[in-house]
Structure formats: C-alpha cells, structure tokens
Coordinates of C-alpha atoms in Angstrom, one line a residue:
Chain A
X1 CA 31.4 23.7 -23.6
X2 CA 32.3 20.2 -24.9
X3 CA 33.7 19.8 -28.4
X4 CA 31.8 17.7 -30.5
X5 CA 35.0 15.5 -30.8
X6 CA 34.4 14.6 -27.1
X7 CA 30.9 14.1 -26.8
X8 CA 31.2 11.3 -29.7
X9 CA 33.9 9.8 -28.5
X10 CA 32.3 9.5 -25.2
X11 CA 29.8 7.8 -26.2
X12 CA 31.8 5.5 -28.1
X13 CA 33.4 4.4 -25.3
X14 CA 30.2 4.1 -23.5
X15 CA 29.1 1.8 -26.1
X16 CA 31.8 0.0 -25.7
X17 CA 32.0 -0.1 -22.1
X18 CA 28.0 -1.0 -22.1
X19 CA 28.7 -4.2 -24.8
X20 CA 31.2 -5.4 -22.3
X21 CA 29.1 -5.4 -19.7
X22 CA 26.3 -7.0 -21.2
X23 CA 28.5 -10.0 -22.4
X24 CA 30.6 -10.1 -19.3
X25 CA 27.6 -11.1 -17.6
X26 CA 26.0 -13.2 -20.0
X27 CA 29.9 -15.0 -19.9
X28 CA 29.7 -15.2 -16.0
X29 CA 26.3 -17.0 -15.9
X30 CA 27.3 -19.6 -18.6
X31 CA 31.4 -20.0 -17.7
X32 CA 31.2 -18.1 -14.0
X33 CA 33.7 -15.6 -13.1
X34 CA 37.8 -15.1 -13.4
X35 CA 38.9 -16.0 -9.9
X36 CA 38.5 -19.6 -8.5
X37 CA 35.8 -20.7 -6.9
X38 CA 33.5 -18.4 -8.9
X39 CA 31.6 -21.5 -11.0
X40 CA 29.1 -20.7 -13.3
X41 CA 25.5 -20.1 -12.1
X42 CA 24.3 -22.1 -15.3
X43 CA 25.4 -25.5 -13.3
X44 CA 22.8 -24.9 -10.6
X45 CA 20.1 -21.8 -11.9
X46 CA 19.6 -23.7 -15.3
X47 CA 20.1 -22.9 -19.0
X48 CA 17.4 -20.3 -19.1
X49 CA 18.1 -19.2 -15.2
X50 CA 15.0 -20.2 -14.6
X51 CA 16.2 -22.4 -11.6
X52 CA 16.0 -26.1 -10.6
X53 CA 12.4 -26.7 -8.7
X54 CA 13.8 -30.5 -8.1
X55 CA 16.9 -29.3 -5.7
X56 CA 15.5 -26.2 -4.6
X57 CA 17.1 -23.7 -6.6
X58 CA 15.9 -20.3 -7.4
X59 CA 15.1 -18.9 -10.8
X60 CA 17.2 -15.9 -11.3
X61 CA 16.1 -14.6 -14.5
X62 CA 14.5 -11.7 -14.4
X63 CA 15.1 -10.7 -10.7
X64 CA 15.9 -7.1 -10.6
X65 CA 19.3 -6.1 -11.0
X66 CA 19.3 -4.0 -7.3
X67 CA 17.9 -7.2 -6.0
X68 CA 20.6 -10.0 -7.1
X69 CA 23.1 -7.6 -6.3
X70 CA 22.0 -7.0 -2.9
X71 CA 21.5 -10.7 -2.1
X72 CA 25.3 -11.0 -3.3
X73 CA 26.7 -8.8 -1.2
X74 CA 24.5 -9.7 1.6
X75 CA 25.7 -13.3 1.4
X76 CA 29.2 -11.8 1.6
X77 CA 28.6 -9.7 4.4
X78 CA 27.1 -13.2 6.1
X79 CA 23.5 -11.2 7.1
X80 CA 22.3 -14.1 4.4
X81 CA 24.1 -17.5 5.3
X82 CA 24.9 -20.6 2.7
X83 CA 27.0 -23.0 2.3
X84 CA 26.9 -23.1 -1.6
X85 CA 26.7 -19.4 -2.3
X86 CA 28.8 -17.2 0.0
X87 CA 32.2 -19.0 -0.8
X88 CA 30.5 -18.0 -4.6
X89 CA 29.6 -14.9 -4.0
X90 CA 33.2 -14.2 -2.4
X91 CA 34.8 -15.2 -5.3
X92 CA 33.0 -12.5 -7.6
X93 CA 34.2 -9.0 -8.1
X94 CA 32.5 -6.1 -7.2
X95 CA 32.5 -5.6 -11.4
X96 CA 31.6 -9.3 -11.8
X97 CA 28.5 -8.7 -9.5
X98 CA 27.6 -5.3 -11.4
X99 CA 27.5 -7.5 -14.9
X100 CA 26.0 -10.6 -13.9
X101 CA 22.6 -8.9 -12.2
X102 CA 22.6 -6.6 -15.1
X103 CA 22.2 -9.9 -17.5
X104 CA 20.0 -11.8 -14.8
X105 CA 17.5 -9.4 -14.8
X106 CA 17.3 -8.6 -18.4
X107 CA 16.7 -12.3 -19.2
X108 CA 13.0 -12.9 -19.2
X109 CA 11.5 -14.6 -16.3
X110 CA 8.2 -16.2 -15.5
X111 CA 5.3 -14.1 -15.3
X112 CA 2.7 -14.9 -13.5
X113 CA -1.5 -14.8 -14.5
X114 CA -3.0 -11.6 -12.7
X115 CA -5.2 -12.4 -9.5
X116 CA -7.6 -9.3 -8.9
X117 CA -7.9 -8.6 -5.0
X118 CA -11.7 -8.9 -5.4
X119 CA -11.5 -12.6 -5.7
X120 CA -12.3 -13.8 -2.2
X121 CA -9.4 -16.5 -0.8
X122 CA -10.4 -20.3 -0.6
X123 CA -8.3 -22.3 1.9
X124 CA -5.8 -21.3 4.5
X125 CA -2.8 -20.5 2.2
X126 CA -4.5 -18.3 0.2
X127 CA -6.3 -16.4 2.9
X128 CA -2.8 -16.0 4.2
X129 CA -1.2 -14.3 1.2
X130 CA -3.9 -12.8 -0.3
X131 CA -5.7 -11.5 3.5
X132 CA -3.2 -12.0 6.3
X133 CA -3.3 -12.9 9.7
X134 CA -3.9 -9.6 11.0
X135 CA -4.7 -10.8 14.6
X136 CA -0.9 -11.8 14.8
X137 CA 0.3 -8.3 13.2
X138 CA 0.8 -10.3 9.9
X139 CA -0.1 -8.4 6.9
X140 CA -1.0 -9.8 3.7
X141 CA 2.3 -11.2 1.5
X142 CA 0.4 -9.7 -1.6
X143 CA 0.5 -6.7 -0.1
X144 CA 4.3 -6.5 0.2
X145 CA 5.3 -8.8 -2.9
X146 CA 1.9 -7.9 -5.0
X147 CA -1.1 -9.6 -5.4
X148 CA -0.3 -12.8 -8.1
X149 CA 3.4 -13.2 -5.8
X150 CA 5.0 -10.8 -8.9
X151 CA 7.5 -8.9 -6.5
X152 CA 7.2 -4.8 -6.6
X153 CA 10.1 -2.9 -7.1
X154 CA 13.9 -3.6 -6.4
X155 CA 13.3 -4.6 -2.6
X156 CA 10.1 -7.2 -2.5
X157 CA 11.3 -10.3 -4.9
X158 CA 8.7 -11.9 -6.8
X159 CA 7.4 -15.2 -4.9
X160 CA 6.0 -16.9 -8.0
X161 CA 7.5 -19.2 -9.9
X162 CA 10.1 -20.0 -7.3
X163 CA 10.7 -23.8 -6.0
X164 CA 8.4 -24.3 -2.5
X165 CA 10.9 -25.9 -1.6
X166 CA 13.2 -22.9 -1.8
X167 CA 10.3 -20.8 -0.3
X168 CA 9.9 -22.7 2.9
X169 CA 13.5 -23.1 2.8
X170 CA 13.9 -18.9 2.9
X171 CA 11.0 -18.8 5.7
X172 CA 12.8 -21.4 7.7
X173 CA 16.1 -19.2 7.3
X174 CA 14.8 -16.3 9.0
X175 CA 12.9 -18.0 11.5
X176 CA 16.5 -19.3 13.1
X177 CA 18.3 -16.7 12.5
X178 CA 20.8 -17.6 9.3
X179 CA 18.6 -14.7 6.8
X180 CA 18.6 -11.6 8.2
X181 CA 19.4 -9.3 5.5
X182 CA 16.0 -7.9 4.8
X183 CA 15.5 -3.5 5.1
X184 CA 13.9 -3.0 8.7
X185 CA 13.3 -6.5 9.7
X186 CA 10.5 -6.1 7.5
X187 CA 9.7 -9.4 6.2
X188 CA 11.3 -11.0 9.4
X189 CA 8.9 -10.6 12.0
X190 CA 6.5 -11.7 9.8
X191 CA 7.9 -15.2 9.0
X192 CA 9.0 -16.1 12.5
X193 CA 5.0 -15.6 13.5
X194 CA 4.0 -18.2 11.2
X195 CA 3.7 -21.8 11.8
X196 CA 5.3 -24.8 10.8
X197 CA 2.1 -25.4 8.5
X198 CA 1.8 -22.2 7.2
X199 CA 5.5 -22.0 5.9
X200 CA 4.9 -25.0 3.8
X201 CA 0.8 -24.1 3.2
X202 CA 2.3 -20.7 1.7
X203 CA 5.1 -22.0 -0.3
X204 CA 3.6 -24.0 -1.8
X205 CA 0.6 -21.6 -2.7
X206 CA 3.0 -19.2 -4.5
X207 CA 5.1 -21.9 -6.1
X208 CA 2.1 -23.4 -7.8
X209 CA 0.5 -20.4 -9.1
X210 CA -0.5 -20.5 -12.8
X211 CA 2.3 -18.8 -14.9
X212 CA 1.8 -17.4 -18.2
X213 CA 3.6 -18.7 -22.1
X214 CA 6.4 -16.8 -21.8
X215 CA 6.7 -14.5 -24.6
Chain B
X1 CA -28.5 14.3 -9.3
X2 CA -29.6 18.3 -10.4
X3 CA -30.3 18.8 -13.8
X4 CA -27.4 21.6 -14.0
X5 CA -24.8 18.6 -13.2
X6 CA -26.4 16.5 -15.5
X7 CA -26.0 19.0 -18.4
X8 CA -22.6 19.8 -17.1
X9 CA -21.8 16.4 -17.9
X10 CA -23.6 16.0 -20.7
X11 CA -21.1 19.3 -22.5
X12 CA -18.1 16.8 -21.5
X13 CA -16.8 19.3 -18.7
X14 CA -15.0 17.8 -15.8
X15 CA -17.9 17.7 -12.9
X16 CA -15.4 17.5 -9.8
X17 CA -16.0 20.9 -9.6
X18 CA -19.7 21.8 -9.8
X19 CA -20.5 18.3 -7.8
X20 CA -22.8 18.8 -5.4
X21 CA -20.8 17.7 -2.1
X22 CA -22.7 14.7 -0.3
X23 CA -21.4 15.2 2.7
X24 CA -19.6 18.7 3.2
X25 CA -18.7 18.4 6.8
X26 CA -15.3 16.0 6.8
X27 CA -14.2 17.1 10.2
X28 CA -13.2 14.5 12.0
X29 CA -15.3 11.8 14.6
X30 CA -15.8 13.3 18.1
X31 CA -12.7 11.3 19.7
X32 CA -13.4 9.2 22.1
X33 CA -11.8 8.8 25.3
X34 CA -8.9 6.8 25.6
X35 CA -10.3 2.8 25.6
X36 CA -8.5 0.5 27.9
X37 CA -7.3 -3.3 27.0
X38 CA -11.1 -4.4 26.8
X39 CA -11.9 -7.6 24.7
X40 CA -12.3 -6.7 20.8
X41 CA -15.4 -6.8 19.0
X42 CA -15.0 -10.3 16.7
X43 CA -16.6 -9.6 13.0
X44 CA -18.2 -12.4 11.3
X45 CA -15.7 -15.3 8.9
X46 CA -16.2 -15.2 5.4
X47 CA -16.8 -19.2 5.5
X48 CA -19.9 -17.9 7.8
X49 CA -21.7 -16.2 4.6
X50 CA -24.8 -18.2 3.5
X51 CA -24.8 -19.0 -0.1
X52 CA -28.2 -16.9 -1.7
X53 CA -28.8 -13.2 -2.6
X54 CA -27.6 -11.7 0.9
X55 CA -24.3 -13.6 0.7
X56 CA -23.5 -12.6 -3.1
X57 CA -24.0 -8.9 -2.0
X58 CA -21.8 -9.4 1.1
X59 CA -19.5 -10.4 -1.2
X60 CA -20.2 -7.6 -4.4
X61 CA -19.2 -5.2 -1.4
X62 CA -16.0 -7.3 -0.3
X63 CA -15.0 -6.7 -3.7
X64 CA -16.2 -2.7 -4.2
X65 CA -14.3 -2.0 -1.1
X66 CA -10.9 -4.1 -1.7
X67 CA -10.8 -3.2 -5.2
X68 CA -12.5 0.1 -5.8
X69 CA -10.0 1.5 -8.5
X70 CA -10.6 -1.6 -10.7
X71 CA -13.9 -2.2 -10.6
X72 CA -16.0 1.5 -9.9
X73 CA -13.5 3.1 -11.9
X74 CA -16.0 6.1 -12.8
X75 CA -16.0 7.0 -8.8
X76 CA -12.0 6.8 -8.0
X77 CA -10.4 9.7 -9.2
X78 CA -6.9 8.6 -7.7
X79 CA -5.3 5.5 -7.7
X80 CA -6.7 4.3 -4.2
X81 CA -8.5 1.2 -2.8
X82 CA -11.3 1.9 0.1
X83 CA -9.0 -0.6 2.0
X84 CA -5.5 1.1 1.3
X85 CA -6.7 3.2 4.8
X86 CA -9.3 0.7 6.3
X87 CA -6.8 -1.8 6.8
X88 CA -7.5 -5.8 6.5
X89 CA -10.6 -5.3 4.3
X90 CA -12.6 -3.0 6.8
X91 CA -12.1 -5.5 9.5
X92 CA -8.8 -4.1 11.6
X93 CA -9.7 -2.4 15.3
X94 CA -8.3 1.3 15.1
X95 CA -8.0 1.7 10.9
X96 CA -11.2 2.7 10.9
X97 CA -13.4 -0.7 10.8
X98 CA -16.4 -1.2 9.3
X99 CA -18.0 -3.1 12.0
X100 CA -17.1 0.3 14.0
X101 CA -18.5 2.7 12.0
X102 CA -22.3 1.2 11.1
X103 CA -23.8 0.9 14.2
X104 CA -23.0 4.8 14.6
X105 CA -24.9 6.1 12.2
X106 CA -27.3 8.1 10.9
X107 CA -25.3 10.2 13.3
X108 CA -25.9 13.7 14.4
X109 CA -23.5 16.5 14.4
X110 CA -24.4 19.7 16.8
X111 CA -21.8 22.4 14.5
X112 CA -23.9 22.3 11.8
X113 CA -27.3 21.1 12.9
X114 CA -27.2 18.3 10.5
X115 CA -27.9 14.3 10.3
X116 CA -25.4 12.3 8.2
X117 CA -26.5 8.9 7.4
X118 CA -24.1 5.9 6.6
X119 CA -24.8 5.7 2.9
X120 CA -23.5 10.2 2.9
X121 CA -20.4 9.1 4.6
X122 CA -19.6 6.2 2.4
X123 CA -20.4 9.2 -0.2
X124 CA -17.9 11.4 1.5
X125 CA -15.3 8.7 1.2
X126 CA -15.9 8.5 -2.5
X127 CA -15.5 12.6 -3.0
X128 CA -12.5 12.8 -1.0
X129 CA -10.3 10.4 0.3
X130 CA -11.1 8.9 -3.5
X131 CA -10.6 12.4 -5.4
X132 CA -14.1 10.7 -6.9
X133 CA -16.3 13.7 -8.5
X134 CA -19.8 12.8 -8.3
X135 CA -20.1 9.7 -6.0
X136 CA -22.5 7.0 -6.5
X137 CA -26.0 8.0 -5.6
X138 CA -27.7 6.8 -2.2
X139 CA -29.4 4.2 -3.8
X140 CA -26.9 2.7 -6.6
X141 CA -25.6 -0.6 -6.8
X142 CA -22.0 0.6 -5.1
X143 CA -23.3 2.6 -2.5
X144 CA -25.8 -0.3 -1.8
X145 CA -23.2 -3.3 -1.9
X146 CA -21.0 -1.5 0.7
X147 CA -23.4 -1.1 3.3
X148 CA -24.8 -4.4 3.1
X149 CA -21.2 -5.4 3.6
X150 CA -20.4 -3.2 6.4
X151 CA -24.1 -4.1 8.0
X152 CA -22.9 -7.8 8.4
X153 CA -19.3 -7.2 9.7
X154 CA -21.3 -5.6 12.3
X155 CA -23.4 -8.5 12.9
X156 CA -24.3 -8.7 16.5
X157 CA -23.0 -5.6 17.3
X158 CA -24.5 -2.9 19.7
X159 CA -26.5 0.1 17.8
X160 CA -25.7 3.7 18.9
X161 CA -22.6 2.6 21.5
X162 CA -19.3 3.3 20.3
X163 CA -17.4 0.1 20.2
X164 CA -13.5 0.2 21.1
X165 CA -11.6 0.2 17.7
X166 CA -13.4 2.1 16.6
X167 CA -11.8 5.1 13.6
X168 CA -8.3 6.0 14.2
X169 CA -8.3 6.4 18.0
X170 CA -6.4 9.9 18.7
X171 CA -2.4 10.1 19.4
X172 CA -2.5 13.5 21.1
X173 CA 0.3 16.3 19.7
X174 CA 3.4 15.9 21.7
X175 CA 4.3 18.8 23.9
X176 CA 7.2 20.3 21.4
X177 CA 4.5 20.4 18.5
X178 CA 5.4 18.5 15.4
X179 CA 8.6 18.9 13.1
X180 CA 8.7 19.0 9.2
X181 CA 12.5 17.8 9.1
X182 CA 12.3 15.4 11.7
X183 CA 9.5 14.3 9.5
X184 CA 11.8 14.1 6.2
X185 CA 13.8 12.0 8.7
X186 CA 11.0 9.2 9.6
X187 CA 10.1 9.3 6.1
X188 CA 13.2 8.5 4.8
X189 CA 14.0 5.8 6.9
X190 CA 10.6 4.2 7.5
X191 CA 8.6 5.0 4.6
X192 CA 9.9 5.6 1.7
X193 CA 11.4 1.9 0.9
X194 CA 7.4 1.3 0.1
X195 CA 6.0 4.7 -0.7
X196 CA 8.6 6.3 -3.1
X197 CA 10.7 8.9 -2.2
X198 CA 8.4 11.1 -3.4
X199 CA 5.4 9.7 -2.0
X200 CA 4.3 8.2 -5.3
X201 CA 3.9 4.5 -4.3
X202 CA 4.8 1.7 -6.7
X203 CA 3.0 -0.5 -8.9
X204 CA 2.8 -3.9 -9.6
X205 CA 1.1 -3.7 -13.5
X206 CA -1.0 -1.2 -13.7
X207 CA -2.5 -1.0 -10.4
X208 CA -0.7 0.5 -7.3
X209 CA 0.3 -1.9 -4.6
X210 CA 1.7 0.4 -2.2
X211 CA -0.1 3.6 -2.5
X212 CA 0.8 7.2 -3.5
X213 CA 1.0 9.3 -0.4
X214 CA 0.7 12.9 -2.4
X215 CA 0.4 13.8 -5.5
X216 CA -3.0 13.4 -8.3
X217 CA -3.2 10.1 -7.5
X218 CA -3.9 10.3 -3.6
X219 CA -6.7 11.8 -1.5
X220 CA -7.7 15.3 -2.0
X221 CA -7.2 18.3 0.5
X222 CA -10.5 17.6 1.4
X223 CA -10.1 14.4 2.9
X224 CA -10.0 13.4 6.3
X225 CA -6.4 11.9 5.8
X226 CA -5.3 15.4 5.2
X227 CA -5.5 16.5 9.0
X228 CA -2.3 16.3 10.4
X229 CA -4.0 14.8 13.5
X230 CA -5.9 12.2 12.0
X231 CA -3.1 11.1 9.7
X232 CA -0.7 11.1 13.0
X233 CA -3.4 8.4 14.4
X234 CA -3.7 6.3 11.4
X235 CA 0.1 6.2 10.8
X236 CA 1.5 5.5 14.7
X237 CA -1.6 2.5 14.5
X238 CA -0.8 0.8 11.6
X239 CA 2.2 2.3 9.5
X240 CA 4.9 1.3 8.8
X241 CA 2.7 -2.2 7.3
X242 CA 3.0 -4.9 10.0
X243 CA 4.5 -3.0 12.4
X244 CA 2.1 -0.5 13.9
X245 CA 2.6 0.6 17.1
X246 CA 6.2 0.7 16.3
X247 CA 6.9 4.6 16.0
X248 CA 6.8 7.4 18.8
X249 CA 4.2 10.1 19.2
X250 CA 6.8 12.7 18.3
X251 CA 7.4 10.3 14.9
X252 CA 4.0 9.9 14.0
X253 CA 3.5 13.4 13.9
X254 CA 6.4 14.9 12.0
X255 CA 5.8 12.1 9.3
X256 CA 2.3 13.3 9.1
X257 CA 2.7 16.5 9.0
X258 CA 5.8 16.0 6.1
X259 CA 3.3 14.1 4.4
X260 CA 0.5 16.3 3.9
X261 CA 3.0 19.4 3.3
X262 CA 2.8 18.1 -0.3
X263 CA 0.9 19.2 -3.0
X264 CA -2.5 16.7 -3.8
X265 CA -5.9 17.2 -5.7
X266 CA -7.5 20.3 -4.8
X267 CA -10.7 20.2 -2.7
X268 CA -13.8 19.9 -4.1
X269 CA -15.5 22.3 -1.9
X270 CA -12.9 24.8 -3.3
X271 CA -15.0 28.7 -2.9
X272 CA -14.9 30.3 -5.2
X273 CA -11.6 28.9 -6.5
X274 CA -9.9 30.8 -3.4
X275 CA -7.9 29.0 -1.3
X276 CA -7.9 31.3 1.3
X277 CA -12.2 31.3 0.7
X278 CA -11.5 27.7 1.3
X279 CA -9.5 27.8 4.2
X280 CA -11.6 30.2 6.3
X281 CA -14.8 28.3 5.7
X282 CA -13.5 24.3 5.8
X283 CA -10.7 24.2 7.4
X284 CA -9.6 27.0 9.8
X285 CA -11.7 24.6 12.4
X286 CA -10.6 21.4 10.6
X287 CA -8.2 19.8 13.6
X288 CA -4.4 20.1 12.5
X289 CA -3.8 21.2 8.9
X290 CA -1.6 23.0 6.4
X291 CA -4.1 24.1 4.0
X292 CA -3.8 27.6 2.6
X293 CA -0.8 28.3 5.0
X294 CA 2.4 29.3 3.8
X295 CA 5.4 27.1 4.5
X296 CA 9.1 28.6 3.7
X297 CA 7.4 31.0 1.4
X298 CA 5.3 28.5 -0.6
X299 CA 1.2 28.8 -0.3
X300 CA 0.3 25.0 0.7
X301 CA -3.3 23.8 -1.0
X302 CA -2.7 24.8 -4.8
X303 CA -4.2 21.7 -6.0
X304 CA -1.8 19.5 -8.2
X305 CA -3.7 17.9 -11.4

C-alpha cells in the first residue's frame, strides 16, 4: 500500500505539473513557443483565439484539445499542407503541442443558436448541410459536424463560426489533394463531389449562422 | 386503448409492459428477389408542396419523422429519430423508403392469417425500433401526420407492386457463417470513430447526432434491426454514413452480428417475463438472431434498463 506521505506528495506534484501546463500553454498562444520559428498564435488566431474572418484564419478557441493536436501533427506529418503552419507546427515540441491544445480548448469559443432538424431547409446551401445530396452519396454535413455546424466529439470540428473563406479554402484543399488527413477518407469523398458553387454556397451557410452572447 | 392500460397508467406504473402490442408480428418483409440496375422511383421536391392544409401536414410529418425524440417525446423511449434507419428523411432506395413501403400496404401475412395496415406498422415502429410503450393510436395526430407524409412521397407510385428500393434489400449469409471477432474488428475500424466504442453514439447538446447502437437508448430486442440478417442489409447499404456499399458481405455480417450481441431494452412481447418463453414464441422463426442464446456462457436478451 502507499504511505500517505506519497499519495500527498503526488498529488502535489501533480498540481504542480498541471499549473505548468495550463500556463505553458496560455504562454505559447500569447509569446509562441521556445525554439525558433515557433511565433505566437495570438499574431494570426486573435486576442481571444477567436480567429481573423478578414484573412481567413481560423478561430481556435474552444476546439477540442484531441482535435488541435491532431491537426498539429498532421501538418507535420504533411497529410495537411501549409505554407504558414507546418514550418510552425515543426517548431513546437511534442510538450509544446500537449499545452497549447489543452489552453485552446479550454478558452471559450462561439457557440452557435440551436437549429432543430424539423425546420425544413430554404435554399440550396441549406438543403445541402442540413439534407444532403444523397443522389451523389453525399450525406448531410449536420449529420457528421451536428445540426447548427457545432462539431461532435474530438474528430468532427465545429463548422460555425469559422471564416467562409477558410471553409471553402479547407473544401478546396481536399479536393486537390493538399488535406488528406481526415480518419477513413471520411469527409474527403464528400468534398471532392461538390461543386465549385456548393463549396462557396456551404461556407458561407455555416460561417454566417447566428452565434449566441458568449457567456 | 383498454380500460386495464388506462388504469395501469393512471397508478403511475410503467405501461411498456402491459401495452397491448400493435403489431406483434415484426418478422421481416418477404424479400424480394434480387432487382437489377432498373431506373429509381423519383419521390416528389419539397419546393413541389402546395401551400394549404395538405402541405402543412406533409410537412407536420417531415418533422415527426426527422425529429421524433424532440418533438413526440411521450412515444420514443430511446434516444432515436424515425430517420436515424430510414435514411435521407424516408426518401433513400434500400433504407427502407417511405415511398416504398405505402403502396404495400394494408398487406397480408399468410403465418399468421393476419392483415397489417400502414398506420399498425408505423405503430410497430414506434413499440420497437423506438423502445416507445404505448404508441400513438390509429387515429392521433402522429400516426396521422406520418402517413400523410409517406402517402405523398409515394405520389404517382404504383399500388400493390413492389417497387425496387424498396426495405433493406437482402445480403445473403456468406458461406463461412458470420464471425463475432471479425465483427469486433470492422467495428473497431469502421464504426466506432462515430458510434462509440461502446456503441453509445455521441451527442451534440442534448440530443444524439450519431446514434447509440446498444444499450437503453437503442431499439429494443423486439425490433426488426435486431435480426442479424436485416441489420447485415441495412449496414453493407448504407453504413459506414456516405459510404455504403463500401464493406464486404463477410463484413456486414460479423459487424451485425457484434452489434446485436449487446445487451438493449427488453422486448415488449416479453412472456411471461421468460426469455426463453420469449424466444420459442417470437423469435426461434425470427430470421438470424441471438436472443435467448448463450454466447461464451452469457444468456443474450436480459434486457438492459
């Protein structure tokens, strides 16, 4: 059995180790990381992380933790290509990446207004996400990413509240071949049967969802 | 409704069991032979719907049958959607489409000596594949709004022929039988990234977007989905989402069959509260099943709450 001497000061330590953490990562997003190169995501996600719709890029805060790691690594390993963010994400350690999802996702992000499924779809965009295209084998995107675009779980990112621009921009990505990071080609297939139209008819459907006060 | 269910109700006790069932013979559609490539039946747009007291009710059952938990609460006993297993709102060939299924009923089955018409199949939907209790009567405004909506996807459509597309059309069992482990397999890699890997779907709020395969929020072991056979169909059609077609025979089995080895609501026909009672009389004949069979020593068809 463990002496009570050791269970308290293991979880001293583990207080300890958990504070550091939690500032590390709050220190990486505003001053970026200890080897060069690694420049602080504040200069392109915004103060609040909740990106920069103007230039395209994402809002980070309050991504899931498994999901901004993930996209790290994947732009590592090159299955996600960019110019701005692999050198970036090269320069972070494997510790750096642990901390900085950890304080992404626990800043708050944009939620959106609910959207029942029983509210019938007005326009091609909508009928899109909210229906399909089933005659192409193209499910619904609420049905993956949830019906108001809030993302479901650590694998399907939310869709709302993110730049169109950045949107289309993904969609475009996988359609020639530089994102290909995504578990079974699930959400590949899918973007590569839609049109031209529909990438920027969709994007801009999700980006201009209504999003509630935050709290 | 008989007055004993009423009082049942009235004292408070839970009525799933002393329901009468609306529709006890859940075994599944005579399966029809093997369709080749023919041109698909085309169901009405939604753009098409005229605008007075037909349209609104087309509509009232678009939005009964998309969003069942939400909105007839008091007839969902899980955490399921009518169109979690009739894909694209009712409207997709071979999940079981609406347009499919009205023209064939009232339909006539010879084991029994028995007519089932639309509105007691909609019923059987609600006791089982929605764990529902009592289900809405015949003439209520659910049971009502749903066949309206199913009668116009089927506008135009033959009555009495059986259209191609029509259910789950059937994937027959592979020589070598089906495989539990090799079903754990498929599972893991295939499903489990949206179902849970324990089959318990995920949310998004409070309401599930990818649903619960097993467990008390899924279809009961009365449900049609609990055949082996018929699940096998469903799953190699349309599962994994987007890319149906996509898995073997052999696959589609052992995932079906590791999917309804677990544990889910107990059925609602259950004699007296015997499995075994229940076994012989509903499902020894029932297609391809694990109820009341043992599986490495564990008695399959307990029920879960």
């Amino acid at each position: 059995m463990m002496s009570l001497e050791r269970v308290l000061i293991g979880s001293a330590l583990m207080l300890l180790l958990g504070n550091a953490h939690a500032l590390d990562g709050k220190k990486i997003f505003t001053e970026g990381g200890s080897q060069p190169g690694a420049m602080p995501c504040v200069a392109c996600h915004g103060a609040d992380g909740a990106g920069l719709a103007a230039a395209g890029f994402p809002r980070l805060a309050g991504l899931p933790a498994l999901y901004v790691r993930k996209q790290l690594e994947d732009f590592r390993r090159g299955t996600r290509v960019n110019p701005v963010m692999q050198p970036l994400a090269n320069a972070l350690t494997d510790a750096e990446i642990d901390a900085v999802s950890q304080a992404l996702a626990a800043m708050p992000g944009a939620v959106p207004q609910p959207i029942h499924r029983s509210e019938m779809p007005i326009g091609a965009a909508q009928k899109l996400a909210q229906q399909g295209a089933w005659e192409r084998q193209i499910p619904a995107c609420a049905s993956c990413h949830g019906p108001a675009g809030t993302g479901v779980g650590d694998t399907f990112p939310p869709l709302a509240g993110q730049p169109a621009t950045y949107l289309a921009a993904q969609l475009t990505a996988w359609q020639n071949g530089t994102r290909h990071n995504d578990p079974n080609d699930l959400m590949g297939h899918i973007a590569k049967s839609l049109t031209p139209d529909e990438v920027q008819g969709v994007a801009q459907y999700f980006a201009s969802l209504k999003l509630e006060a935050k709290p | 409704m008989s007055p004993f269910v009423l009082v049942l109700g009235l004292l408070g006790l839970p009525s799933a069991h002393a329901a009468t069932i609306a529709m006890e013979d859940q075994s599944q559609l005579q399966p029809s032979a093997g369709h080749a490539a023919v041109s698909q039946f085309q169901p009405p747009q939604e753009s098409e719907l005229p605008d007075n007291a037909y349209g609104k009710l087309v509509k009232e059952g678009y939005a009964l049958f998309v969003d069942t938990k939400r909105l007839a609460p008091t007839f969902v006993g899980n955490g399921l959607n009518c169109s979690n297993c009739h894909l694209d709102q009712g409207r997709l060939a071979n999940s079981a489409p609406l347009w499919g299924a009205y023209p064939m009923y009232p339909a006539y089955r010879k084991k029994n000596d028995k007519v089932n018409t639309f509105a007691e199949r909609l019923q059987g939907c609600f006791q089982f594949s929605m764990n529902g209790g009592t289900p809405p009567t015949a003439d209520s405004r659910e049971i009502t709004a749903l066949s309206v909506y199913a009668y116009w996807l089927a506008s135009k459509a033959p009555l009495g022929v059986e259209l191609p597309g029509r259910g789950y059309p059937d994937v027959a069992q592979p020589a070598k039988g089906y495989d539990l482990s090799g079903g754990a397999q498929v599972y893991k890699g295939q499903c489990a990234v949206c179902h849970g890997p324990e089959g318990q779907g995920q949310k998004a709020g409070d309401s599930y977007v990818m649903p619960p395969l097993w467990g008390k929020d899924s279809y009961n072991w009365g449900a049609g989905m609990h055949r082996i056979n018929t699940a096998a169909s469903f799953i190699k059609h349309n599962m994994p989402l987007g890319k149906g077609g996509s898995l073997s025979d052999q696959q589609a089995w052992d995932v079906a069959a590791y999917v309804n080895s677990h544990e889910r609501p107990q059925d609602p026909r259950l004699v007296d509260g015997s499995v075994e009672k229940t076994r012989v009389k509903f499902h020894a004949n029932d297609g391809v099943n694990l109820y009341g069979q043992t599986v490495e020593g564990v008695l399959i068809g307990q029920g879960i709450r």
